[in-house]
Amino acid sequence: MNKEELRAKALAYHKDGKPGKITVNASKPCETAEDLALAYTPGVAQPCLEIREKPETVWEYTSRGNLVAVVSDGTAVLGLGNIGPEAGLPVMEGKAVLFKRFADIDSVPICLGRVFNEKGRSDAAKIIETVERLEPTFGGINLEDIGAPACFEIEQTLKKRMNIPVFHDDQHGTAIISLAAIINALKVTGKKIEECRFVVNGAGAAGISCSRFYITAGAKRENFILCDSKGVIRKGRTDLTPEKAEFAVETEARTLADAIKGADIFLGFSAPNCVTAEMVKTMAPGPVIFAMANPVPEIFPDVALAAGAAVVGTGRSDFPNQINNVLGFPGIFRGALDVRAKDINEAMKLAASQALAELAAEPVPAGVKKVLAEAYPADAAAGMFDSKGGVNVNCVIPKPFDPRVVPRVARRVAEAAMKSGVAQLDIGDLDAYEKSVAERLGK
């Protein structure tokens, strides 16, 4: 559909019937006088008294254990930028829809106002103070669309102060998904992550956090060059934030075209059409390109492949290898909530990446193939889901509607939480747990 058709349909989707995309439904009946007496006064006093005497029973008598706050100040919304909390609310509602649809997690969108500095940007102290006060109500906090550099301080401070998982999806979601794709892309190219040269275009929350995460997974810091709107992040520049300065290098390269020469992996979190075929031809043999600017990528897959790229991914659903955060956060929070984790740590994030990487390499069962064929008819017609195992250039990451994704990610995340000591509940049989999550979501 063209832009005007998309605009009309999207506005109607959000406006028709009940405005917005979410509602609240009761999980218990409230149809009789007895129901009312149990749901509210006088019966509600009983769980209140139990929780006062035994605070840990809040998880038994309330919805807190399956409830996530989706928190934003609207300063870095999608590719729209600093549009404010009201304009960001449709995105947070959408996030709540995805939590419910993919992981059966209830969530509440919370868009914060009056948390800005004199320049209209995120005031970290105000957001931290506001969010930490939410802890008694929620089982987890999903930070969303909060601008850099404040987002780094906000997440790290809240993780230290709160005893529930705090996760900034713009930083870590893309990092987790793209690392899974890199793991499998390197199987295709026969390269090792510790030997690869990375060029990252875009040094905001996603670019910085992805680079840090790849280093955790084995990449070498000295093999990274990051670029922002002013060119290569290099020593000697006086306009760098502390996060950018962390990746400043001694180099003669000044532009993205300079930096990309000889690189094995390009990752884009930046602007449309900023990478050319000629630039791809200067990269190392068999390069991997993940061009994740939306809706128009840094380079289109057909152009990159024709120029010599071995594996290409984008953020779009109409091309192979979609790097989509919905592959991550639903399963990550499902696993974290189910073991009542106090944090989402590096071990849990790496486990999520490994789960996605291993799943993409597994044969596709007949039942799953049927689901995928309904969700992606063109891909099914092209034989994409006929794999008997192993990865290929068009499938280094699972599809978002693959019903195996959330159960597998939840399993690996829960397991990592238990092993790393942040879980408060123990799951004895992980095979049974993965199956139970699949059954829960199947209903």
Tab-separated table of C-alpha atoms in Angstrom:
chain	number	residue	atom	x	y	z
A	1	MET	CA	0.000	0.000	0.000
A	2	ASN	CA	1.163	3.567	-0.601
A	3	LYS	CA	1.840	6.129	2.152
A	4	GLU	CA	-1.636	7.663	2.054
A	5	GLU	CA	-3.333	4.245	2.222
A	6	LEU	CA	-1.086	3.245	5.129
A	7	ARG	CA	-1.835	6.498	6.957
A	8	ALA	CA	-5.606	6.100	6.542
A	9	LYS	CA	-5.624	2.459	7.593
A	10	ALA	CA	-3.347	3.034	10.591
A	11	LEU	CA	-5.403	5.954	11.881
A	12	ALA	CA	-8.640	3.977	11.464
A	13	TYR	CA	-7.073	0.969	13.218
A	14	HIS	CA	-6.274	3.082	16.256
A	15	LYS	CA	-9.505	5.122	16.298
A	16	ASP	CA	-12.373	2.818	15.291
A	17	GLY	CA	-14.373	1.076	18.028
A	18	LYS	CA	-12.641	1.718	21.331
A	19	PRO	CA	-9.845	4.262	20.824
A	20	GLY	CA	-6.365	2.818	21.251
A	21	LYS	CA	-5.222	-0.801	21.256
A	22	ILE	CA	-5.552	-2.096	24.830
A	23	THR	CA	-8.144	-2.604	27.549
A	24	VAL	CA	-8.305	-4.137	31.039
A	25	ASN	CA	-10.147	-7.407	31.642
A	26	ALA	CA	-10.908	-8.964	35.017
A	27	SER	CA	-9.353	-12.382	35.657
A	28	LYS	CA	-12.026	-13.363	38.208
A	29	PRO	CA	-15.842	-13.281	37.927
A	30	CYS	CA	-17.740	-10.313	39.334
A	31	GLU	CA	-21.343	-11.173	38.554
A	32	THR	CA	-22.977	-11.762	41.928
A	33	ALA	CA	-23.151	-10.131	45.346
A	34	GLU	CA	-20.812	-12.813	46.663
A	35	ASP	CA	-18.318	-12.139	43.852
A	36	LEU	CA	-18.409	-8.445	44.709
A	37	ALA	CA	-17.853	-9.178	48.388
A	38	LEU	CA	-14.793	-11.284	47.525
A	39	ALA	CA	-13.343	-8.946	44.887
A	40	TYR	CA	-13.718	-5.844	46.999
A	41	THR	CA	-15.072	-5.081	50.427
A	42	PRO	CA	-15.128	-6.895	52.799
A	43	GLY	CA	-13.233	-9.846	51.266
A	44	VAL	CA	-10.332	-7.898	49.828
A	45	ALA	CA	-9.149	-7.148	53.356
A	46	GLN	CA	-8.013	-10.752	53.755
A	47	PRO	CA	-5.243	-10.760	51.129
A	48	CYS	CA	-4.272	-7.254	52.310
A	49	LEU	CA	-3.714	-8.587	55.827
A	50	GLU	CA	-1.843	-11.645	54.513
A	51	ILE	CA	0.495	-9.450	52.492
A	52	ARG	CA	1.072	-7.122	55.452
A	53	GLU	CA	2.128	-10.087	57.569
A	54	LYS	CA	4.043	-11.863	54.803
A	55	PRO	CA	5.114	-9.335	52.132
A	56	GLU	CA	6.294	-12.087	49.776
A	57	THR	CA	2.689	-13.279	49.351
A	58	VAL	CA	2.012	-10.220	47.190
A	59	TRP	CA	3.115	-12.491	44.353
A	60	GLU	CA	0.386	-15.022	45.249
A	61	TYR	CA	-2.558	-12.689	45.794
A	62	THR	CA	-2.037	-10.009	43.116
A	63	SER	CA	-1.245	-9.823	39.411
A	64	ARG	CA	2.192	-8.344	40.094
A	65	GLY	CA	4.041	-11.493	39.014
A	66	ASN	CA	2.753	-11.158	35.446
A	67	LEU	CA	2.687	-7.374	35.162
A	68	VAL	CA	5.246	-5.160	33.410
A	69	ALA	CA	5.380	-1.358	33.194
A	70	VAL	CA	6.267	-0.026	29.739
A	71	VAL	CA	7.814	3.345	30.596
A	72	SER	CA	8.774	6.158	28.224
A	73	ASP	CA	9.200	9.921	28.163
A	74	GLY	CA	8.725	10.119	24.400
A	75	THR	CA	12.159	11.595	23.670
A	76	ALA	CA	13.383	8.959	21.183
A	77	VAL	CA	10.312	7.346	19.629
A	78	LEU	CA	11.041	4.984	16.731
A	79	GLY	CA	12.574	7.067	13.949
A	80	LEU	CA	10.340	10.008	14.861
A	81	GLY	CA	12.627	11.417	17.551
A	82	ASN	CA	11.617	13.632	20.462
A	83	ILE	CA	7.847	13.807	19.903
A	84	GLY	CA	6.771	13.876	23.561
A	85	PRO	CA	4.942	11.493	25.899
A	86	GLU	CA	1.450	11.936	24.455
A	87	ALA	CA	2.605	11.237	20.896
A	88	GLY	CA	4.626	8.262	22.133
A	89	LEU	CA	1.636	6.618	23.838
A	90	PRO	CA	0.484	4.641	20.741
A	91	VAL	CA	3.910	2.974	20.634
A	92	MET	CA	3.753	2.013	24.315
A	93	GLU	CA	0.251	0.629	23.806
A	94	GLY	CA	1.653	-1.358	20.881
A	95	LYS	CA	4.367	-2.747	23.121
A	96	ALA	CA	1.671	-3.848	25.560
A	97	VAL	CA	-0.123	-5.629	22.717
A	98	LEU	CA	3.048	-7.515	21.811
A	99	PHE	CA	3.727	-8.510	25.424
A	100	LYS	CA	0.252	-10.038	25.620
A	101	ARG	CA	0.127	-11.555	22.126
A	102	PHE	CA	3.533	-13.208	22.207
A	103	ALA	CA	4.129	-14.013	25.892
A	104	ASP	CA	0.780	-13.676	27.736
A	105	ILE	CA	2.286	-10.907	29.879
A	106	ASP	CA	0.052	-8.087	31.068
A	107	SER	CA	1.566	-4.633	30.826
A	108	VAL	CA	0.679	-1.009	31.420
A	109	PRO	CA	1.957	1.812	29.192
A	110	ILE	CA	3.229	4.712	31.303
A	111	CYS	CA	4.272	7.862	29.438
A	112	LEU	CA	5.954	10.363	31.734
A	113	GLY	CA	5.570	14.119	31.560
A	114	ARG	CA	7.416	16.892	33.397
A	115	VAL	CA	10.626	14.864	33.405
A	116	PHE	CA	12.564	17.061	30.979
A	117	ASN	CA	15.463	19.475	31.285
A	118	GLU	CA	15.507	23.040	29.981
A	119	LYS	CA	16.322	21.745	26.477
A	120	GLY	CA	13.299	19.413	26.440
A	121	ARG	CA	15.391	16.276	26.741
A	122	SER	CA	15.321	13.484	29.329
A	123	ASP	CA	16.190	14.523	32.874
A	124	ALA	CA	17.672	11.292	34.219
A	125	ALA	CA	17.169	12.158	37.906
A	126	LYS	CA	13.464	12.879	37.482
A	127	ILE	CA	12.817	9.674	35.543
A	128	ILE	CA	14.791	7.565	38.022
A	129	GLU	CA	12.888	8.995	40.965
A	130	THR	CA	9.540	8.397	39.271
A	131	VAL	CA	10.180	4.861	38.057
A	132	GLU	CA	11.683	3.492	41.266
A	133	ARG	CA	8.455	4.412	43.068
A	134	LEU	CA	6.558	1.955	40.831
A	135	GLU	CA	8.274	-1.141	42.219
A	136	PRO	CA	5.502	-2.381	44.591
A	137	THR	CA	3.063	-2.719	41.676
A	138	PHE	CA	5.081	-4.404	38.927
A	139	GLY	CA	7.112	-7.531	38.325
A	140	GLY	CA	9.347	-5.808	35.788
A	141	ILE	CA	10.128	-2.488	34.078
A	142	ASN	CA	10.532	-2.172	30.307
A	143	LEU	CA	12.103	1.197	29.492
A	144	GLU	CA	11.292	2.371	25.980
A	145	ASP	CA	12.164	5.223	23.632
A	146	ILE	CA	14.160	7.303	26.117
A	147	GLY	CA	16.850	9.386	24.484
A	148	ALA	CA	20.609	8.974	24.838
A	149	PRO	CA	22.731	9.700	26.756
A	150	ALA	CA	20.255	9.885	29.669
A	151	CYS	CA	18.948	6.374	28.944
A	152	PHE	CA	22.272	4.827	30.014
A	153	GLU	CA	22.267	6.477	33.445
A	154	ILE	CA	18.558	5.799	33.944
A	155	GLU	CA	18.781	2.075	33.308
A	156	GLN	CA	21.981	1.465	35.223
A	157	THR	CA	20.797	3.400	38.275
A	158	LEU	CA	17.401	1.718	38.331
A	159	LYS	CA	18.999	-1.718	38.012
A	160	LYS	CA	21.025	-0.968	41.146
A	161	ARG	CA	18.128	0.477	43.134
A	162	MET	CA	15.279	-1.870	42.213
A	163	ASN	CA	14.778	-5.547	43.053
A	164	ILE	CA	12.827	-6.337	39.885
A	165	PRO	CA	14.121	-6.634	36.308
A	166	VAL	CA	14.755	-3.334	34.523
A	167	PHE	CA	15.363	-3.637	30.789
A	168	HIS	CA	15.814	-0.865	28.204
A	169	ASP	CA	14.709	-2.601	25.036
A	170	ASP	CA	16.159	0.017	22.693
A	171	GLN	CA	19.604	-0.779	24.079
A	172	HIS	CA	19.479	-4.501	24.632
A	173	GLY	CA	16.680	-5.875	22.458
A	174	THR	CA	18.393	-5.117	19.179
A	175	ALA	CA	21.727	-6.238	20.644
A	176	ILE	CA	20.330	-9.636	21.622
A	177	ILE	CA	18.569	-10.278	18.316
A	178	SER	CA	21.412	-9.046	16.129
A	179	LEU	CA	23.995	-11.082	18.048
A	180	ALA	CA	21.951	-14.224	17.367
A	181	ALA	CA	21.957	-13.310	13.674
A	182	ILE	CA	25.706	-12.624	13.755
A	183	ILE	CA	26.367	-16.020	15.375
A	184	ASN	CA	24.617	-17.776	12.499
A	185	ALA	CA	25.875	-15.445	9.766
A	186	LEU	CA	29.430	-16.269	10.805
A	187	LYS	CA	28.600	-19.955	10.417
A	188	VAL	CA	27.696	-19.157	6.810
A	189	THR	CA	30.862	-17.153	6.167
A	190	GLY	CA	33.207	-19.360	8.180
A	191	LYS	CA	34.581	-16.468	10.240
A	192	LYS	CA	35.132	-16.111	13.986
A	193	ILE	CA	33.655	-13.207	15.919
A	194	GLU	CA	36.937	-12.439	17.688
A	195	GLU	CA	38.637	-11.936	14.315
A	196	CYS	CA	35.948	-9.781	12.704
A	197	ARG	CA	36.212	-6.051	12.134
A	198	PHE	CA	32.981	-4.200	12.965
A	199	VAL	CA	31.718	-0.886	11.652
A	200	VAL	CA	28.689	0.494	13.470
A	201	ASN	CA	26.900	3.483	11.963
A	202	GLY	CA	24.801	5.240	14.594
A	203	ALA	CA	26.146	5.785	18.096
A	204	GLY	CA	22.969	6.233	20.084
A	205	ALA	CA	21.494	3.804	22.601
A	206	ALA	CA	21.311	0.889	20.166
A	207	GLY	CA	24.715	1.342	18.533
A	208	ILE	CA	26.611	1.720	21.807
A	209	SER	CA	24.820	-1.124	23.564
A	210	CYS	CA	25.107	-3.507	20.625
A	211	SER	CA	28.845	-2.881	20.440
A	212	ARG	CA	29.266	-3.512	24.163
A	213	PHE	CA	27.218	-6.693	23.917
A	214	TYR	CA	29.190	-8.115	20.992
A	215	ILE	CA	32.356	-7.565	23.010
A	216	THR	CA	30.793	-9.522	25.878
A	217	ALA	CA	30.181	-12.298	23.343
A	218	GLY	CA	33.826	-12.434	22.233
A	219	ALA	CA	34.397	-9.601	19.753
A	220	LYS	CA	37.514	-7.469	20.326
A	221	ARG	CA	37.050	-3.819	21.293
A	222	GLU	CA	40.003	-2.814	19.121
A	223	ASN	CA	38.151	-4.185	16.083
A	224	PHE	CA	35.312	-1.627	16.320
A	225	ILE	CA	34.857	1.661	14.547
A	226	LEU	CA	31.698	3.600	15.377
A	227	CYS	CA	30.352	6.507	13.344
A	228	ASP	CA	27.816	9.177	14.199
A	229	SER	CA	26.326	12.038	12.193
A	230	LYS	CA	29.675	13.865	12.343
A	231	GLY	CA	31.773	10.952	11.098
A	232	VAL	CA	34.135	8.478	12.734
A	233	ILE	CA	34.263	8.483	16.529
A	234	ARG	CA	37.949	9.012	17.016
A	235	LYS	CA	40.372	10.300	19.599
A	236	GLY	CA	40.828	14.025	19.387
A	237	ARG	CA	37.158	14.846	18.904
A	238	THR	CA	35.942	17.182	21.637
A	239	ASP	CA	32.214	16.635	21.194
A	240	LEU	CA	31.953	13.056	22.473
A	241	THR	CA	29.709	11.854	25.289
A	242	PRO	CA	31.345	9.458	27.782
A	243	GLU	CA	29.633	6.532	26.028
A	244	LYS	CA	30.990	7.546	22.632
A	245	ALA	CA	34.430	8.291	24.065
A	246	GLU	CA	34.541	4.670	25.239
A	247	PHE	CA	34.823	3.682	21.554
A	248	ALA	CA	37.058	6.478	20.295
A	249	VAL	CA	39.978	5.096	18.266
A	250	GLU	CA	43.205	6.330	16.749
A	251	THR	CA	42.523	6.221	13.006
A	252	GLU	CA	42.999	8.150	9.790
A	253	ALA	CA	39.397	7.296	8.812
A	254	ARG	CA	37.034	10.264	8.909
A	255	THR	CA	33.907	9.139	7.065
A	256	LEU	CA	31.774	6.015	6.963
A	257	ALA	CA	33.208	5.272	3.519
A	258	ASP	CA	36.704	5.372	5.014
A	259	ALA	CA	35.756	3.236	8.015
A	260	ILE	CA	33.968	0.484	6.127
A	261	LYS	CA	37.012	-0.487	4.056
A	262	GLY	CA	38.107	-3.991	5.043
A	263	ALA	CA	35.274	-4.473	7.551
A	264	ASP	CA	33.711	-7.902	8.019
A	265	ILE	CA	30.456	-6.754	9.611
A	266	PHE	CA	28.435	-3.567	9.119
A	267	LEU	CA	25.613	-2.654	11.476
A	268	GLY	CA	23.380	0.314	10.788
A	269	PHE	CA	21.245	2.158	13.330
A	270	SER	CA	21.301	5.369	11.386
A	271	ALA	CA	19.846	6.825	8.195
A	272	PRO	CA	18.435	5.535	4.909
A	273	ASN	CA	20.616	4.861	1.888
A	274	CYS	CA	23.885	5.947	3.504
A	275	VAL	CA	25.728	2.812	2.331
A	276	THR	CA	26.408	2.350	-1.383
A	277	ALA	CA	27.274	-0.688	-3.476
A	278	GLU	CA	30.731	0.784	-4.005
A	279	MET	CA	31.260	0.898	-0.239
A	280	VAL	CA	30.227	-2.756	0.121
A	281	LYS	CA	32.770	-3.729	-2.527
A	282	THR	CA	35.553	-2.289	-0.346
A	283	MET	CA	34.660	-4.505	2.626
A	284	ALA	CA	36.398	-7.785	3.454
A	285	PRO	CA	35.361	-10.818	1.382
A	286	GLY	CA	31.965	-12.241	2.358
A	287	PRO	CA	30.794	-9.340	4.519
A	288	VAL	CA	27.739	-9.405	6.772
A	289	ILE	CA	25.449	-6.386	6.569
A	290	PHE	CA	22.626	-5.661	8.998
A	291	ALA	CA	21.054	-2.409	7.822
A	292	MET	CA	18.436	-1.695	10.474
A	293	ALA	CA	17.254	1.844	9.774
A	294	ASN	CA	13.463	1.858	9.404
A	295	PRO	CA	11.487	2.077	7.254
A	296	VAL	CA	14.267	2.606	4.677
A	297	PRO	CA	17.500	0.714	5.464
A	298	GLU	CA	21.021	2.020	5.027
A	299	ILE	CA	21.216	-0.183	1.919
A	300	PHE	CA	18.584	-2.440	0.381
A	301	PRO	CA	19.326	-6.186	0.452
A	302	ASP	CA	19.332	-6.686	-3.322
A	303	VAL	CA	21.897	-3.917	-3.761
A	304	ALA	CA	24.093	-5.240	-0.941
A	305	LEU	CA	23.964	-8.834	-2.209
A	306	ALA	CA	24.754	-7.798	-5.772
A	307	ALA	CA	27.777	-5.901	-4.436
A	308	GLY	CA	29.159	-9.010	-2.724
A	309	ALA	CA	27.527	-9.220	0.713
A	310	ALA	CA	27.249	-12.778	2.033
A	311	VAL	CA	24.376	-12.216	4.504
A	312	VAL	CA	22.033	-9.246	4.749
A	313	GLY	CA	19.423	-8.404	7.354
A	314	THR	CA	17.145	-5.420	7.955
A	315	GLY	CA	14.479	-4.347	10.406
A	316	ARG	CA	11.728	-4.967	7.860
A	317	SER	CA	9.350	-7.907	7.625
A	318	ASP	CA	9.314	-7.918	3.804
A	319	PHE	CA	12.954	-9.033	3.518
A	320	PRO	CA	14.737	-12.153	4.874
A	321	ASN	CA	16.530	-11.969	8.238
A	322	GLN	CA	14.349	-9.442	10.020
A	323	ILE	CA	16.099	-8.086	13.130
A	324	ASN	CA	12.968	-7.459	15.189
A	325	ASN	CA	12.923	-6.848	18.947
A	326	VAL	CA	9.724	-8.844	19.314
A	327	LEU	CA	11.952	-11.914	19.001
A	328	GLY	CA	13.486	-10.952	22.329
A	329	PHE	CA	11.624	-9.015	24.991
A	330	PRO	CA	8.491	-11.224	25.279
A	331	GLY	CA	10.471	-14.385	25.968
A	332	ILE	CA	13.065	-12.588	28.070
A	333	PHE	CA	10.449	-11.160	30.410
A	334	ARG	CA	8.483	-14.425	30.400
A	335	GLY	CA	11.514	-16.316	31.665
A	336	ALA	CA	12.509	-13.569	34.110
A	337	LEU	CA	9.026	-13.316	35.614
A	338	ASP	CA	8.594	-17.071	35.909
A	339	VAL	CA	11.648	-17.398	38.151
A	340	ARG	CA	10.944	-14.038	39.813
A	341	ALA	CA	14.349	-12.718	38.762
A	342	LYS	CA	15.723	-9.614	40.458
A	343	ASP	CA	17.532	-8.521	37.303
A	344	ILE	CA	18.037	-9.210	33.618
A	345	ASN	CA	21.807	-9.628	33.566
A	346	GLU	CA	24.416	-10.289	30.879
A	347	ALA	CA	24.153	-14.055	31.304
A	348	MET	CA	20.412	-13.932	30.650
A	349	LYS	CA	20.839	-11.722	27.593
A	350	LEU	CA	23.519	-13.983	26.128
A	351	ALA	CA	21.264	-16.972	26.795
A	352	ALA	CA	18.486	-15.302	24.813
A	353	SER	CA	20.839	-14.781	21.857
A	354	GLN	CA	21.974	-18.402	21.990
A	355	ALA	CA	18.362	-19.575	22.115
A	356	LEU	CA	17.483	-17.681	18.948
A	357	ALA	CA	20.634	-18.789	17.162
A	358	GLU	CA	20.083	-22.472	17.954
A	359	LEU	CA	16.407	-22.287	16.999
A	360	ALA	CA	17.167	-20.856	13.554
A	361	ALA	CA	19.434	-23.833	12.902
A	362	GLU	CA	16.878	-26.489	13.876
A	363	PRO	CA	14.561	-28.355	11.473
A	364	VAL	CA	11.081	-26.839	11.172
A	365	PRO	CA	8.410	-29.283	12.437
A	366	ALA	CA	5.289	-29.753	10.312
A	367	GLY	CA	3.032	-27.966	12.794
A	368	VAL	CA	5.337	-24.969	12.988
A	369	LYS	CA	5.687	-24.906	9.223
A	370	LYS	CA	1.891	-24.621	8.934
A	371	VAL	CA	1.828	-21.638	11.309
A	372	LEU	CA	4.678	-19.936	9.461
A	373	ALA	CA	3.059	-20.560	6.081
A	374	GLU	CA	-0.063	-18.732	7.233
A	375	ALA	CA	1.940	-15.802	8.606
A	376	TYR	CA	4.456	-15.617	5.741
A	377	PRO	CA	2.834	-17.091	2.582
A	378	ALA	CA	5.417	-15.680	0.162
A	379	ASP	CA	8.313	-17.101	2.184
A	380	ALA	CA	6.563	-20.461	2.405
A	381	ALA	CA	6.028	-20.519	-1.348
A	382	ALA	CA	9.748	-19.868	-1.798
A	383	GLY	CA	10.562	-22.912	0.354
A	384	MET	CA	12.084	-20.952	3.221
A	385	PHE	CA	10.524	-23.215	5.861
A	386	ASP	CA	11.541	-26.515	4.263
A	387	SER	CA	14.810	-26.613	6.183
A	388	LYS	CA	15.906	-29.942	7.644
A	389	GLY	CA	18.445	-28.203	9.842
A	390	GLY	CA	21.350	-25.804	9.545
A	391	VAL	CA	21.476	-22.120	8.687
A	392	ASN	CA	21.505	-20.442	5.304
A	393	VAL	CA	21.878	-16.918	3.974
A	394	ASN	CA	18.124	-16.285	4.094
A	395	CYS	CA	17.521	-17.683	7.564
A	396	VAL	CA	20.047	-16.693	10.226
A	397	ILE	CA	17.309	-15.665	12.680
A	398	PRO	CA	13.842	-17.116	13.403
A	399	LYS	CA	10.646	-15.405	12.315
A	400	PRO	CA	8.666	-13.456	14.949
A	401	PHE	CA	5.561	-15.636	14.468
A	402	ASP	CA	7.487	-18.878	14.969
A	403	PRO	CA	5.645	-20.370	17.979
A	404	ARG	CA	8.869	-21.929	19.291
A	405	VAL	CA	10.574	-18.576	19.899
A	406	VAL	CA	9.104	-17.386	23.213
A	407	PRO	CA	9.125	-20.813	24.932
A	408	ARG	CA	12.771	-21.400	23.941
A	409	VAL	CA	13.952	-17.921	24.896
A	410	ALA	CA	12.029	-18.076	28.190
A	411	ARG	CA	13.619	-21.438	29.002
A	412	ARG	CA	17.181	-20.276	28.341
A	413	VAL	CA	16.659	-16.997	30.200
A	414	ALA	CA	15.122	-18.725	33.227
A	415	GLU	CA	17.972	-21.232	33.264
A	416	ALA	CA	20.595	-18.462	33.103
A	417	ALA	CA	18.830	-16.532	35.874
A	418	MET	CA	18.968	-19.577	38.145
A	419	LYS	CA	22.621	-20.316	37.346
A	420	SER	CA	23.689	-16.688	37.847
A	421	GLY	CA	21.917	-16.345	41.193
A	422	VAL	CA	19.276	-13.719	40.422
A	423	ALA	CA	16.275	-16.088	40.404
A	424	GLN	CA	14.078	-16.321	43.495
A	425	LEU	CA	12.147	-19.366	42.276
A	426	ASP	CA	13.539	-22.637	40.959
A	427	ILE	CA	12.350	-24.530	37.895
A	428	GLY	CA	13.382	-28.139	38.257
A	429	ASP	CA	12.374	-29.525	34.851
A	430	LEU	CA	13.244	-27.078	32.086
A	431	ASP	CA	11.922	-29.363	29.342
A	432	ALA	CA	8.533	-29.407	31.057
A	433	TYR	CA	8.719	-25.647	31.587
A	434	GLU	CA	9.364	-24.941	27.893
A	435	LYS	CA	6.467	-27.206	26.991
A	436	SER	CA	4.177	-25.512	29.511
A	437	VAL	CA	4.968	-22.061	28.089
A	438	ALA	CA	4.187	-23.336	24.589
A	439	GLU	CA	0.889	-24.760	25.801
A	440	ARG	CA	0.019	-21.537	27.628
A	441	LEU	CA	0.634	-19.444	24.541
A	442	GLY	CA	-1.135	-21.952	22.304
A	443	LYS	CA	-4.330	-21.331	24.210
